[in-house]
Amino acid sequence: AITPYMVVGALIWVAFLQSGIHATLSGVLVAMIIPTRPKYHPNKFSDDVRCLIDRFDQYSTPVKTKSFGWSAFSNQQQAEIIEEMEILVDDVASPLRKLAHALSPLIAFGIIPLFALANAGVEVHIEHFAAIFQDSVTLGVMCGLVVGKFIGISLATWLAVKLKIGKLPKGASFKHILGVGLLGGIGFTMSMFVTELAFSGIEERLVAAKTGILLASAIAGALGFTWFRFFVKPQPETSTDYDETQDELAMGNTPV
């Protein structure tokens, strides 16, 4: 269980914060004391899972339901074996890996964006928000990232394919390239670096450019998500499609 480590980590963080020591050091300390070895050895896990699979196959054929096709949960023995597998899968992962997996969504969608915004050094006031879109620097940066990246990536890829310099990956189409072009407008680290070089010492222009980068990244991300979500069809997963004939053969029955 990772809960004890999270509780201890929170207490250490509070202690560091109250003592005047930089609280981020507590994260390093906690990471060093969380076990990296799993409770269950991977080799033993492999053998035990194979035994469970063999036991699973020995029991009677599960009942076919209208809603979900073949359902193992209609067979009590097979359902119990599945629960045993879940326990084994949980035990074979180390506490450190479990904690990293549990914190990954929070870090990716919460901490990192907040950290990036806090370090961007941009103050956006609601009463001045309308004036942002009237600044030529802000508009130029936004157009460069959202429109320029889209045209550049899409056109360069199209020319490379037409001139036979390169070819699209298997399963990819120009719809995917257009989506990548939209997402290419998301810029932060390098865009901020170039902004610092271009407007060094000009605080007003620097803030306007950084604001344009943040707005362009939000717009490009929203456009890219919308494009892939609603206009690009996912590739069919033919290998995992339900095949009733294969189920019959696997159970030793000859389909009629």
XYZ file of N, CA and C in Angstrom:
768
model
N 0.839 -1.193 0.000
C 0.000 0.000 0.000
C 0.875 1.246 0.000
N 0.468 2.244 -0.760
C 1.268 3.469 -0.857
C 0.776 4.554 0.099
N -0.371 4.326 0.749
C -0.930 5.346 1.644
C 0.019 5.719 2.778
N 0.666 4.748 3.472
C 1.593 5.130 4.550
C 2.721 6.036 4.067
N 3.244 5.771 2.872
C 4.331 6.604 2.352
C 3.841 8.018 2.045
N 2.612 8.137 1.573
C 2.058 9.456 1.283
C 1.838 10.247 2.571
N 1.382 9.561 3.625
C 1.163 10.235 4.911
C 2.492 10.696 5.497
N 3.478 9.794 5.506
C 4.804 10.148 6.024
C 5.420 11.273 5.194
N 5.259 11.197 3.876
C 5.794 12.242 3.005
C 5.178 13.595 3.290
N 3.862 13.622 3.540
C 3.186 14.887 3.851
C 3.692 15.464 5.168
N 3.900 14.599 6.172
C 4.412 15.066 7.461
C 5.830 15.612 7.329
N 6.668 14.924 6.550
C 8.037 15.408 6.336
C 8.025 16.748 5.615
N 7.123 16.891 4.636
C 7.026 18.154 3.894
C 6.659 19.305 4.830
N 5.691 19.075 5.722
C 5.286 20.111 6.679
C 6.446 20.457 7.607
N 7.172 19.425 8.065
C 8.302 19.664 8.964
C 9.382 20.502 8.286
N 9.701 20.184 7.034
C 10.699 20.953 6.292
C 10.229 22.389 6.096
N 8.952 22.551 5.765
C 8.408 23.885 5.508
C 8.466 24.749 6.758
N 8.111 24.175 7.903
C 8.107 24.931 9.149
C 9.516 25.217 9.656
N 10.478 24.374 9.288
C 11.852 24.562 9.763
C 12.616 25.610 8.976
N 12.061 26.032 7.840
C 12.747 27.025 7.023
C 13.585 26.423 5.911
N 13.709 25.086 5.883
C 14.434 24.408 4.803
C 13.520 24.331 3.585
N 14.104 24.453 2.394
C 13.285 24.428 1.176
C 12.481 23.134 1.130
N 11.153 23.275 1.017
C 10.258 22.115 1.127
C 10.454 21.099 0.013
N 11.007 21.521 -1.141
C 11.195 20.563 -2.237
C 12.195 19.474 -1.875
N 13.092 19.753 -0.921
C 14.060 18.737 -0.507
C 13.373 17.558 0.163
N 12.206 17.798 0.744
C 11.474 16.697 1.373
C 11.051 15.667 0.336
N 10.731 16.132 -0.880
C 10.366 15.200 -1.947
C 11.510 14.277 -2.309
N 12.720 14.831 -2.350
C 13.905 14.013 -2.640
C 14.112 12.983 -1.539
N 13.965 13.411 -0.295
C 14.162 12.508 0.836
C 13.131 11.388 0.844
N 11.869 11.738 0.625
C 10.802 10.729 0.620
C 11.007 9.738 -0.520
N 11.421 10.228 -1.681
C 11.650 9.338 -2.827
C 12.749 8.326 -2.536
N 13.717 8.708 -1.706
C 14.832 7.804 -1.392
C 14.432 6.697 -0.429
N 13.365 6.903 0.341
C 12.988 5.889 1.333
C 11.849 4.989 0.860
N 11.239 5.315 -0.278
C 10.170 4.461 -0.802
C 10.790 3.275 -1.537
N 10.409 2.045 -1.203
C 11.018 0.857 -1.825
C 10.825 0.817 -3.341
N 11.889 0.453 -4.022
C 11.829 0.294 -5.476
C 11.640 -1.163 -5.876
N 11.737 -2.071 -4.907
C 11.561 -3.493 -5.206
C 10.130 -3.910 -4.885
N 9.539 -4.724 -5.742
C 8.159 -5.167 -5.486
C 8.109 -6.214 -4.389
N 6.937 -6.357 -3.820
C 6.718 -7.379 -2.802
C 6.793 -8.770 -3.406
N 6.481 -8.869 -4.679
C 6.356 -10.146 -5.379
C 7.401 -10.199 -6.477
N 8.237 -11.246 -6.510
C 9.297 -11.339 -7.515
C 8.695 -11.576 -8.904
N 9.169 -10.852 -9.930
C 8.597 -11.000 -11.279
C 8.637 -12.418 -11.821
N 9.706 -13.178 -11.523
C 9.790 -14.551 -12.029
C 8.698 -15.432 -11.421
N 8.479 -15.284 -10.129
C 7.418 -16.049 -9.470
C 6.047 -15.598 -9.974
N 5.929 -14.309 -10.251
C 4.678 -13.776 -10.799
C 4.347 -14.442 -12.127
N 5.344 -14.585 -12.983
C 5.124 -15.199 -14.289
C 4.641 -16.641 -14.147
N 5.282 -17.403 -13.255
C 4.888 -18.803 -13.060
C 3.476 -18.912 -12.482
N 3.183 -18.075 -11.491
C 1.870 -18.151 -10.843
C 0.747 -17.721 -11.781
N 1.010 -16.725 -12.613
C -0.014 -16.283 -13.563
C -0.308 -17.378 -14.574
N 0.737 -18.078 -15.023
C 0.520 -19.183 -15.967
C -0.330 -20.278 -15.326
N -0.078 -20.560 -14.050
C -0.891 -21.564 -13.351
C -2.349 -21.119 -13.251
N -2.551 -19.833 -12.969
C -3.913 -19.316 -12.879
C -4.614 -19.374 -14.227
N -3.875 -19.084 -15.301
C -4.469 -19.152 -16.640
C -4.862 -20.583 -16.978
N -3.999 -21.541 -16.603
C -4.331 -22.953 -16.843
C -5.589 -23.350 -16.065
N -5.678 -22.912 -14.817
C -6.875 -23.200 -14.019
C -8.103 -22.532 -14.621
N -7.918 -21.320 -15.124
C -9.025 -20.583 -15.738
C -9.593 -21.361 -16.923
N -8.694 -21.946 -17.738
C -9.127 -22.667 -18.934
C -9.769 -24.012 -18.604
N -9.496 -24.543 -17.409
C -10.018 -25.863 -17.063
C -11.503 -25.839 -16.702
N -11.981 -24.676 -16.291
C -13.375 -24.605 -15.858
C -14.308 -24.509 -17.044
N -15.581 -24.683 -16.758
C -16.581 -24.768 -17.820
C -16.664 -23.470 -18.605
N -17.261 -23.572 -19.775
C -17.429 -22.433 -20.665
C -18.297 -21.374 -20.007
N -17.857 -20.098 -20.005
C -18.703 -19.048 -19.432
C -19.977 -18.854 -20.239
N -20.975 -18.319 -19.590
C -22.267 -18.108 -20.225
C -22.190 -16.902 -21.135
N -22.795 -17.012 -22.309
C -22.814 -15.900 -23.250
C -24.022 -15.017 -22.954
N -23.753 -13.725 -22.723
C -24.825 -12.769 -22.453
C -25.045 -11.882 -23.656
N -26.250 -11.307 -23.756
C -26.578 -10.446 -24.890
C -25.800 -9.139 -24.853
N -25.547 -8.630 -23.652
C -24.936 -7.304 -23.535
C -23.431 -7.336 -23.742
N -22.745 -8.341 -23.169
C -21.296 -8.314 -23.147
C -20.643 -9.514 -23.821
N -21.385 -10.316 -24.542
C -20.779 -11.485 -25.160
C -20.405 -12.498 -24.094
N -19.227 -13.110 -24.237
C -18.788 -14.096 -23.259
C -18.406 -13.382 -21.967
N -18.967 -13.786 -20.844
C -18.719 -13.133 -19.562
C -18.156 -14.143 -18.576
N -16.892 -13.917 -18.167
C -16.276 -14.815 -17.195
C -16.917 -14.673 -15.823
N -17.555 -13.532 -15.564
C -18.114 -13.294 -14.250
C -19.410 -14.067 -14.024
N -19.899 -14.735 -15.051
C -21.045 -15.616 -14.862
C -20.594 -16.978 -14.353
N -19.283 -17.203 -14.297
C -18.716 -18.439 -13.783
C -17.952 -18.098 -12.500
N -18.381 -18.616 -11.362
C -17.833 -18.232 -10.069
C -16.348 -18.563 -9.959
N -15.960 -19.768 -10.421
C -14.555 -20.159 -10.316
C -13.649 -19.233 -11.134
N -14.085 -18.937 -12.351
C -13.276 -18.065 -13.195
C -13.217 -16.641 -12.639
N -14.308 -16.181 -12.042
C -14.318 -14.852 -11.432
C -13.332 -14.780 -10.269
N -13.249 -15.846 -9.474
C -12.303 -15.877 -8.357
C -10.860 -15.881 -8.854
N -10.609 -16.591 -9.948
C -9.258 -16.617 -10.518
C -8.858 -15.229 -11.008
N -9.795 -14.522 -11.613
C -9.513 -13.160 -12.081
C -9.159 -12.255 -10.903
N -9.853 -12.428 -9.780
C -9.549 -11.634 -8.589
C -8.154 -11.959 -8.064
N -7.764 -13.235 -8.115
C -6.414 -13.618 -7.704
C -5.370 -12.967 -8.606
N -5.654 -12.917 -9.906
C -4.734 -12.268 -10.841
C -4.567 -10.784 -10.517
N -5.669 -10.132 -10.155
C -5.604 -8.710 -9.814
C -4.697 -8.478 -8.611
N -4.765 -9.384 -7.627
C -3.907 -9.267 -6.441
C -2.445 -9.444 -6.826
N -2.164 -10.436 -7.689
C -0.789 -10.668 -8.128
C -0.248 -9.463 -8.893
N -1.065 -8.894 -9.771
C -0.636 -7.732 -10.553
C -0.320 -6.557 -9.635
N -1.121 -6.397 -8.585
C -0.880 -5.299 -7.643
C 0.403 -5.527 -6.851
N 0.672 -6.775 -6.465
C 1.851 -7.075 -5.647
C 3.150 -7.021 -6.434
N 3.101 -7.230 -7.747
C 4.332 -7.278 -8.535
C 4.863 -5.876 -8.843
N 4.056 -4.843 -8.606
C 4.498 -3.459 -8.821
C 5.096 -2.918 -7.526
N 6.232 -2.238 -7.628
C 6.892 -1.686 -6.447
C 6.105 -0.491 -5.909
N 6.226 -0.195 -4.609
C 5.535 0.979 -4.047
C 5.891 2.277 -4.758
N 7.157 2.417 -5.171
C 7.562 3.644 -5.864
C 6.851 3.777 -7.202
N 6.729 2.663 -7.914
C 6.042 2.687 -9.206
C 4.547 2.981 -9.025
N 3.943 2.397 -7.999
C 2.525 2.663 -7.727
C 2.299 4.138 -7.423
N 3.198 4.710 -6.609
C 3.052 6.114 -6.241
C 3.225 7.016 -7.453
N 4.221 6.697 -8.292
C 4.439 7.495 -9.500
C 3.229 7.423 -10.426
N 2.639 6.235 -10.537
C 1.454 6.068 -11.393
C 0.258 6.828 -10.823
N 0.102 6.805 -9.499
C -1.033 7.486 -8.870
C -0.914 9.005 -8.989
N 0.319 9.519 -8.910
C 0.525 10.970 -8.951
C 0.647 11.516 -10.365
N 0.819 10.635 -11.347
C 1.058 11.090 -12.722
C -0.026 12.027 -13.257
N -1.329 11.696 -13.135
C -2.347 12.635 -13.647
C -2.327 13.982 -12.934
N -2.134 13.953 -11.602
C -2.099 15.201 -10.835
C -0.927 16.075 -11.267
N 0.226 15.444 -11.500
C 1.409 16.203 -11.907
C 1.246 16.747 -13.320
N 0.764 15.885 -14.232
C 0.666 16.282 -15.641
C -0.375 17.368 -15.871
N -1.516 17.256 -15.189
C -2.624 18.181 -15.459
C -2.799 19.268 -14.402
N -2.046 19.179 -13.317
C -2.186 20.178 -12.265
C -0.906 20.893 -11.917
N 0.059 20.142 -11.388
C 1.270 20.759 -10.850
C 2.125 21.400 -11.936
N 2.394 20.669 -13.021
C 3.256 21.221 -14.073
C 2.646 22.458 -14.732
N 1.350 22.446 -15.114
C 0.780 23.681 -15.672
C 0.844 24.863 -14.707
N 0.555 24.621 -13.413
C 0.628 25.706 -12.439
C 2.060 26.197 -12.268
N 3.008 25.263 -12.263
C 4.419 25.633 -12.151
C 4.853 26.468 -13.353
N 4.407 26.054 -14.541
C 4.767 26.789 -15.756
C 4.182 28.196 -15.745
N 2.921 28.312 -15.350
C 2.282 29.628 -15.312
C 2.929 30.525 -14.265
N 3.265 29.940 -13.116
C 3.871 30.741 -12.054
C 5.241 31.263 -12.458
N 5.993 30.454 -13.231
C 7.337 30.861 -13.630
C 7.360 31.667 -14.920
N 6.198 31.801 -15.568
C 6.157 32.605 -16.792
C 6.287 34.087 -16.484
N 5.926 34.472 -15.271
C 6.062 35.862 -14.881
C 5.072 36.784 -15.552
N 3.883 36.272 -15.854
C 2.866 37.077 -16.533
C 1.717 37.339 -15.572
N 1.368 38.597 -15.419
C 0.221 38.984 -14.611
C -0.919 39.383 -15.541
N -2.006 38.643 -15.471
C -3.166 38.923 -16.321
C -4.302 39.421 -15.438
N -4.717 40.651 -15.666
C -5.818 41.236 -14.911
C -7.079 41.202 -15.772
N -8.185 40.847 -15.158
C -9.442 40.714 -15.892
C -9.830 42.014 -16.581
N -9.600 43.136 -15.906
C -10.016 44.415 -16.480
C -9.175 44.813 -17.694
N -7.975 44.215 -17.819
C -7.104 44.525 -18.950
C -7.131 43.438 -20.020
N -8.011 42.441 -19.842
C -7.979 41.284 -20.737
C -8.332 41.663 -22.173
N -9.300 42.554 -22.347
C -9.708 42.949 -23.703
C -8.582 43.655 -24.437
N -7.760 44.413 -23.696
C -6.668 45.156 -24.328
C -5.568 44.237 -24.840
N -5.518 43.012 -24.315
C -4.481 42.068 -24.748
C -4.576 41.811 -26.243
N -5.795 41.682 -26.755
C -5.993 41.343 -28.162
C -5.816 42.548 -29.082
N -5.491 43.698 -28.524
C -5.217 44.876 -29.339
C -3.723 45.165 -29.433
N -2.921 44.400 -28.703
C -1.473 44.595 -28.732
C -0.881 43.861 -29.928
N -0.093 44.556 -30.731
C 0.463 43.963 -31.956
C 1.439 42.835 -31.658
N 2.197 42.953 -30.572
C 3.152 41.897 -30.218
C 2.415 40.625 -29.816
N 1.400 40.777 -28.993
C 0.614 39.616 -28.565
C -0.046 38.928 -29.750
N -0.667 39.707 -30.607
C -1.328 39.137 -31.786
C -0.319 38.491 -32.726
N 0.847 39.119 -32.881
C 1.871 38.549 -33.761
C 2.380 37.211 -33.266
N 2.619 37.122 -31.962
C 3.081 35.857 -31.380
C 2.009 34.785 -31.506
N 0.759 35.142 -31.246
C -0.337 34.177 -31.352
C -0.496 33.673 -32.783
N -0.451 34.581 -33.750
C -0.575 34.164 -35.156
C 0.619 33.318 -35.585
N 1.806 33.689 -35.113
C 2.995 32.920 -35.471
C 2.935 31.491 -34.982
N 2.450 31.304 -33.758
C 2.384 29.959 -33.198
C 1.201 29.163 -33.744
N 0.011 29.741 -33.693
C -1.190 28.999 -34.084
C -1.266 28.812 -35.598
N -1.108 29.906 -36.350
C -1.239 29.839 -37.814
C 0.074 29.423 -38.467
N 1.173 30.045 -38.032
C 2.465 29.766 -38.660
C 2.913 28.327 -38.505
N 2.804 27.801 -37.288
C 3.198 26.406 -37.063
C 2.317 25.455 -37.863
N 1.021 25.743 -37.913
C 0.093 24.886 -38.655
C 0.461 24.847 -40.137
N 0.675 26.017 -40.734
C 1.025 26.078 -42.160
C 2.391 25.448 -42.402
N 3.348 25.755 -41.547
C 4.702 25.243 -41.741
C 4.792 23.732 -41.671
N 4.211 23.146 -40.628
C 4.274 21.691 -40.459
C 3.496 20.977 -41.557
N 2.289 21.446 -41.832
C 1.446 20.788 -42.836
C 2.047 20.905 -44.233
N 2.488 22.116 -44.604
C 3.029 22.333 -45.944
C 4.353 21.610 -46.141
N 5.218 21.642 -45.136
C 6.512 20.968 -45.251
C 6.329 19.459 -45.397
N 5.392 18.893 -44.650
C 5.132 17.451 -44.753
C 4.551 17.103 -46.114
N 3.615 17.918 -46.585
C 3.002 17.672 -47.897
C 4.048 17.721 -49.004
N 4.936 18.709 -48.959
C 5.990 18.821 -49.974
C 6.953 17.640 -49.896
N 7.304 17.226 -48.681
C 8.228 16.103 -48.525
C 7.652 14.822 -49.113
N 6.346 14.608 -48.924
C 5.702 13.412 -49.475
C 5.593 13.508 -50.991
N 5.184 14.672 -51.506
C 5.014 14.840 -52.947
C 6.343 14.753 -53.691
N 7.405 15.252 -53.077
C 8.728 15.200 -53.712
C 9.452 13.895 -53.423
N 8.767 12.979 -52.723
C 9.306 11.656 -52.390
C 10.580 11.747 -51.543
N 10.670 12.813 -50.761
C 11.774 12.926 -49.808
C 11.502 12.037 -48.597
N 10.246 11.893 -48.275
C 9.841 11.051 -47.162
C 8.455 10.501 -47.407
N 7.958 9.732 -46.470
C 6.612 9.175 -46.585
C 5.970 9.124 -45.207
N 4.648 9.120 -45.206
C 3.919 9.088 -43.949
C 4.057 7.719 -43.285
N 4.046 7.670 -41.969
C 4.087 6.380 -41.274
C 2.865 5.539 -41.612
N 2.990 4.242 -41.422
C 1.888 3.335 -41.696
C 0.687 3.693 -40.825
N -0.474 3.802 -41.452
C -1.695 4.132 -40.732
C -1.953 5.614 -40.576
N -0.981 6.446 -40.962
C -1.148 7.900 -40.834
C -1.673 8.487 -42.131
N -2.430 9.558 -42.020
C -2.959 10.267 -43.179
C -2.679 11.753 -43.002
N -3.030 12.542 -44.024
C -2.805 13.979 -43.917
C -3.731 14.619 -42.888
N -4.820 13.933 -42.534
C -5.649 14.442 -41.445
C -4.865 14.441 -40.131
N -4.061 13.401 -39.937
C -3.220 13.348 -38.744
C -2.176 14.463 -38.775
N -1.618 14.726 -39.954
C -0.607 15.776 -40.079
C -1.210 17.141 -39.761
N -2.440 17.377 -40.218
C -3.105 18.644 -39.915
C -3.304 18.795 -38.404
N -3.662 17.695 -37.746
C -3.814 17.741 -36.293
C -2.505 18.024 -35.589
N -1.426 17.400 -36.073
C -0.102 17.653 -35.500
C 0.298 19.111 -35.718
N -0.055 19.647 -36.896
C 0.232 21.051 -37.173
C -0.473 21.982 -36.201
N -1.709 21.648 -35.855
C -2.441 22.451 -34.871
C -1.792 22.354 -33.492
N -1.436 21.144 -33.092
C -0.807 20.958 -31.782
C 0.592 21.560 -31.733
N 1.215 21.715 -32.914
C 2.544 22.322 -32.962
C 2.558 23.752 -32.468
N 1.391 24.390 -32.424
C 1.315 25.757 -31.929
C 1.485 25.875 -30.431
N 1.500 24.742 -29.729
C 1.736 24.776 -28.284
C 3.223 25.024 -28.057
N 3.543 26.153 -27.515
C 4.944 26.482 -27.274
C 5.128 27.048 -25.891
N 6.260 26.709 -25.271
C 6.513 27.314 -23.965
C 8.009 27.552 -23.751
N 8.772 26.497 -23.514
C 10.171 26.665 -23.128
C 10.969 27.436 -24.167
N 10.998 26.937 -25.415
C 11.785 27.600 -26.454
C 11.191 28.953 -26.817
N 9.871 29.043 -26.829
C 9.229 30.323 -27.142
C 9.578 31.378 -26.101
N 9.564 30.987 -24.829
C 9.939 31.916 -23.766
C 11.406 32.321 -23.885
N 12.252 31.364 -24.262
C 13.683 31.643 -24.408
C 13.928 32.675 -25.504
N 13.286 32.489 -26.654
C 13.440 33.435 -27.764
C 12.863 34.796 -27.387
N 11.759 34.786 -26.640
C 11.157 36.048 -26.197
C 12.111 36.830 -25.303
N 12.783 36.123 -24.390
C 13.748 36.782 -23.508
C 14.885 37.407 -24.312
N 15.306 36.730 -25.381
C 16.375 37.274 -26.218
C 15.896 38.471 -27.029
N 14.677 38.384 -27.548
C 14.179 39.427 -28.448
C 13.808 40.709 -27.714
N 13.235 40.575 -26.527
C 12.727 41.756 -25.823
C 13.430 41.972 -24.488
N 14.692 41.613 -24.415
C 15.453 41.801 -23.181
C 15.518 43.289 -22.824
N 15.085 43.605 -21.612
C 15.117 44.989 -21.149
C 13.885 45.792 -21.498
N 12.985 45.230 -22.289
C 11.741 45.933 -22.652
C 10.593 45.194 -21.964
N 10.317 45.569 -20.733
C 9.391 44.821 -19.895
C 7.992 44.742 -20.494
N 7.503 45.846 -21.038
C 6.143 45.871 -21.573
C 5.986 44.897 -22.738
N 6.971 44.896 -23.652
C 6.921 43.977 -24.791
C 7.115 42.532 -24.342
N 7.937 42.347 -23.338
C 8.207 41.002 -22.831
C 6.931 40.372 -22.271
N 6.188 41.132 -21.491
C 4.931 40.637 -20.927
C 3.918 40.362 -22.032
N 3.855 41.259 -23.033
C 2.913 41.071 -24.142
C 3.225 39.798 -24.920
N 4.519 39.537 -25.165
C 4.913 38.339 -25.909
C 4.620 37.070 -25.107
N 4.917 37.092 -23.808
C 4.643 35.923 -22.968
C 3.146 35.644 -22.891
N 2.358 36.702 -22.815
C 0.904 36.527 -22.811
C 0.435 35.885 -24.111
N 1.010 36.323 -25.227
C 0.676 35.729 -26.521
C 1.029 34.256 -26.589
N 2.160 33.886 -25.989
C 2.575 32.478 -25.979
C 1.574 31.628 -25.199
N 1.173 32.104 -24.031
C 0.229 31.350 -23.204
C -1.128 31.208 -23.886
N -1.616 32.312 -24.463
C -2.912 32.255 -25.149
C -2.839 31.366 -26.387
N -1.749 31.479 -27.145
C -1.591 30.653 -28.343
C -1.530 29.170 -27.986
N -0.844 28.840 -26.904
C -0.752 27.442 -26.481
C -2.124 26.894 -26.115
N -2.923 27.706 -25.413
C -4.275 27.271 -25.043
C -5.150 27.086 -26.277
N -5.069 28.026 -27.217
C -5.880 27.932 -28.441
C -5.445 26.741 -29.287
N -4.127 26.566 -29.459
C -3.614 25.456 -30.265
C -3.986 24.113 -29.649
N -3.889 24.006 -28.329
C -4.271 22.762 -27.663
C -5.741 22.441 -27.842
N -6.591 23.465 -27.718
C -8.036 23.260 -27.886
C -8.379 22.876 -29.321
N -7.753 23.549 -30.298
C -8.013 23.229 -31.705
C -7.527 21.822 -32.050
N -6.331 21.468 -31.567
C -5.796 20.138 -31.844
C -6.651 19.045 -31.244
N -7.082 19.243 -30.009
C -7.951 18.253 -29.362
C -9.262 18.104 -30.125
N -9.865 19.236 -30.486
C -11.139 19.199 -31.216
C -10.991 18.482 -32.550
N -9.888 18.750 -33.254
C -9.656 18.126 -34.562
C -9.544 16.609 -34.435
N -8.703 16.153 -33.520
C -8.513 14.712 -33.368
C -9.749 14.038 -32.773
N -10.465 14.755 -31.930
C -11.620 14.145 -31.260
C -12.809 13.984 -32.191
N -13.030 14.951 -33.077
C -14.264 14.957 -33.861
C -14.062 14.763 -35.366
N -12.858 14.953 -35.875
C -12.664 14.905 -37.325
C -11.719 13.798 -37.795
N -11.054 13.132 -36.886
C -10.144 12.045 -37.254
C -10.662 10.758 -36.642
N -10.978 9.797 -37.492
C -11.495 8.520 -37.013
C -10.343 7.655 -36.519
N -10.498 7.020 -35.357
C -9.441 6.136 -34.858
C -9.293 4.902 -35.727
N -8.086 4.346 -35.756
C -7.833 3.142 -36.530
C -8.581 1.963 -35.915
N -9.235 1.129 -36.728
C -9.949 -0.032 -36.181
C -8.985 -1.029 -35.571
N -9.342 -1.546 -34.408
C -8.508 -2.526 -33.719
C -8.950 -3.923 -34.141
N -8.498 -4.336 -35.308
C -8.939 -5.617 -35.868
C -8.458 -6.801 -35.053
N -7.293 -6.640 -34.398
C -6.732 -7.776 -33.676
C -7.502 -8.096 -32.406
N -8.263 -7.105 -31.877
C -8.983 -7.339 -30.635
C -10.488 -7.414 -30.836
N -10.928 -7.413 -32.088
C -12.360 -7.504 -32.339
C -12.897 -8.853 -31.864
N -14.130 -8.875 -31.396
C -14.736 -10.104 -30.906
C -15.035 -11.034 -32.066
N -14.515 -12.232 -31.985
C -14.709 -13.222 -33.037
C -15.318 -14.466 -32.401
N -16.585 -14.712 -32.674
C -17.293 -15.827 -32.062
C -16.723 -17.159 -32.526
N -16.262 -17.238 -33.772
C -15.705 -18.480 -34.294
C -14.438 -18.864 -33.549
N -13.577 -17.861 -33.262
C -12.346 -18.145 -32.534
C -12.655 -18.655 -31.133
N -13.692 -18.106 -30.480
C -14.069 -18.583 -29.158
C -14.499 -20.044 -29.206
N -15.258 -20.400 -30.234
C -15.718 -21.783 -30.366
C -14.535 -22.730 -30.541
N -13.571 -22.332 -31.388
C -12.411 -23.183 -31.630
C -11.557 -23.314 -30.382
N -11.416 -22.202 -29.633
C -10.590 -22.226 -28.430
C -11.185 -23.129 -27.357
N -12.496 -23.327 -27.385
C -13.159 -24.150 -26.388
C -13.320 -25.593 -26.853
N -12.757 -25.905 -27.999
C -12.814 -27.273 -28.475
C -14.064 -27.629 -29.215
N -14.869 -26.639 -29.550
C -16.113 -26.892 -30.271
C -15.940 -26.552 -31.737
N -16.616 -27.260 -32.578
C -16.568 -26.999 -34.014
C -17.769 -26.176 -34.411
N -17.543 -24.959 -34.916
C -18.686 -24.120 -35.292
C -19.474 -24.729 -36.432
N -20.771 -24.548 -36.380
C -21.647 -25.100 -37.409
C -21.711 -24.148 -38.583
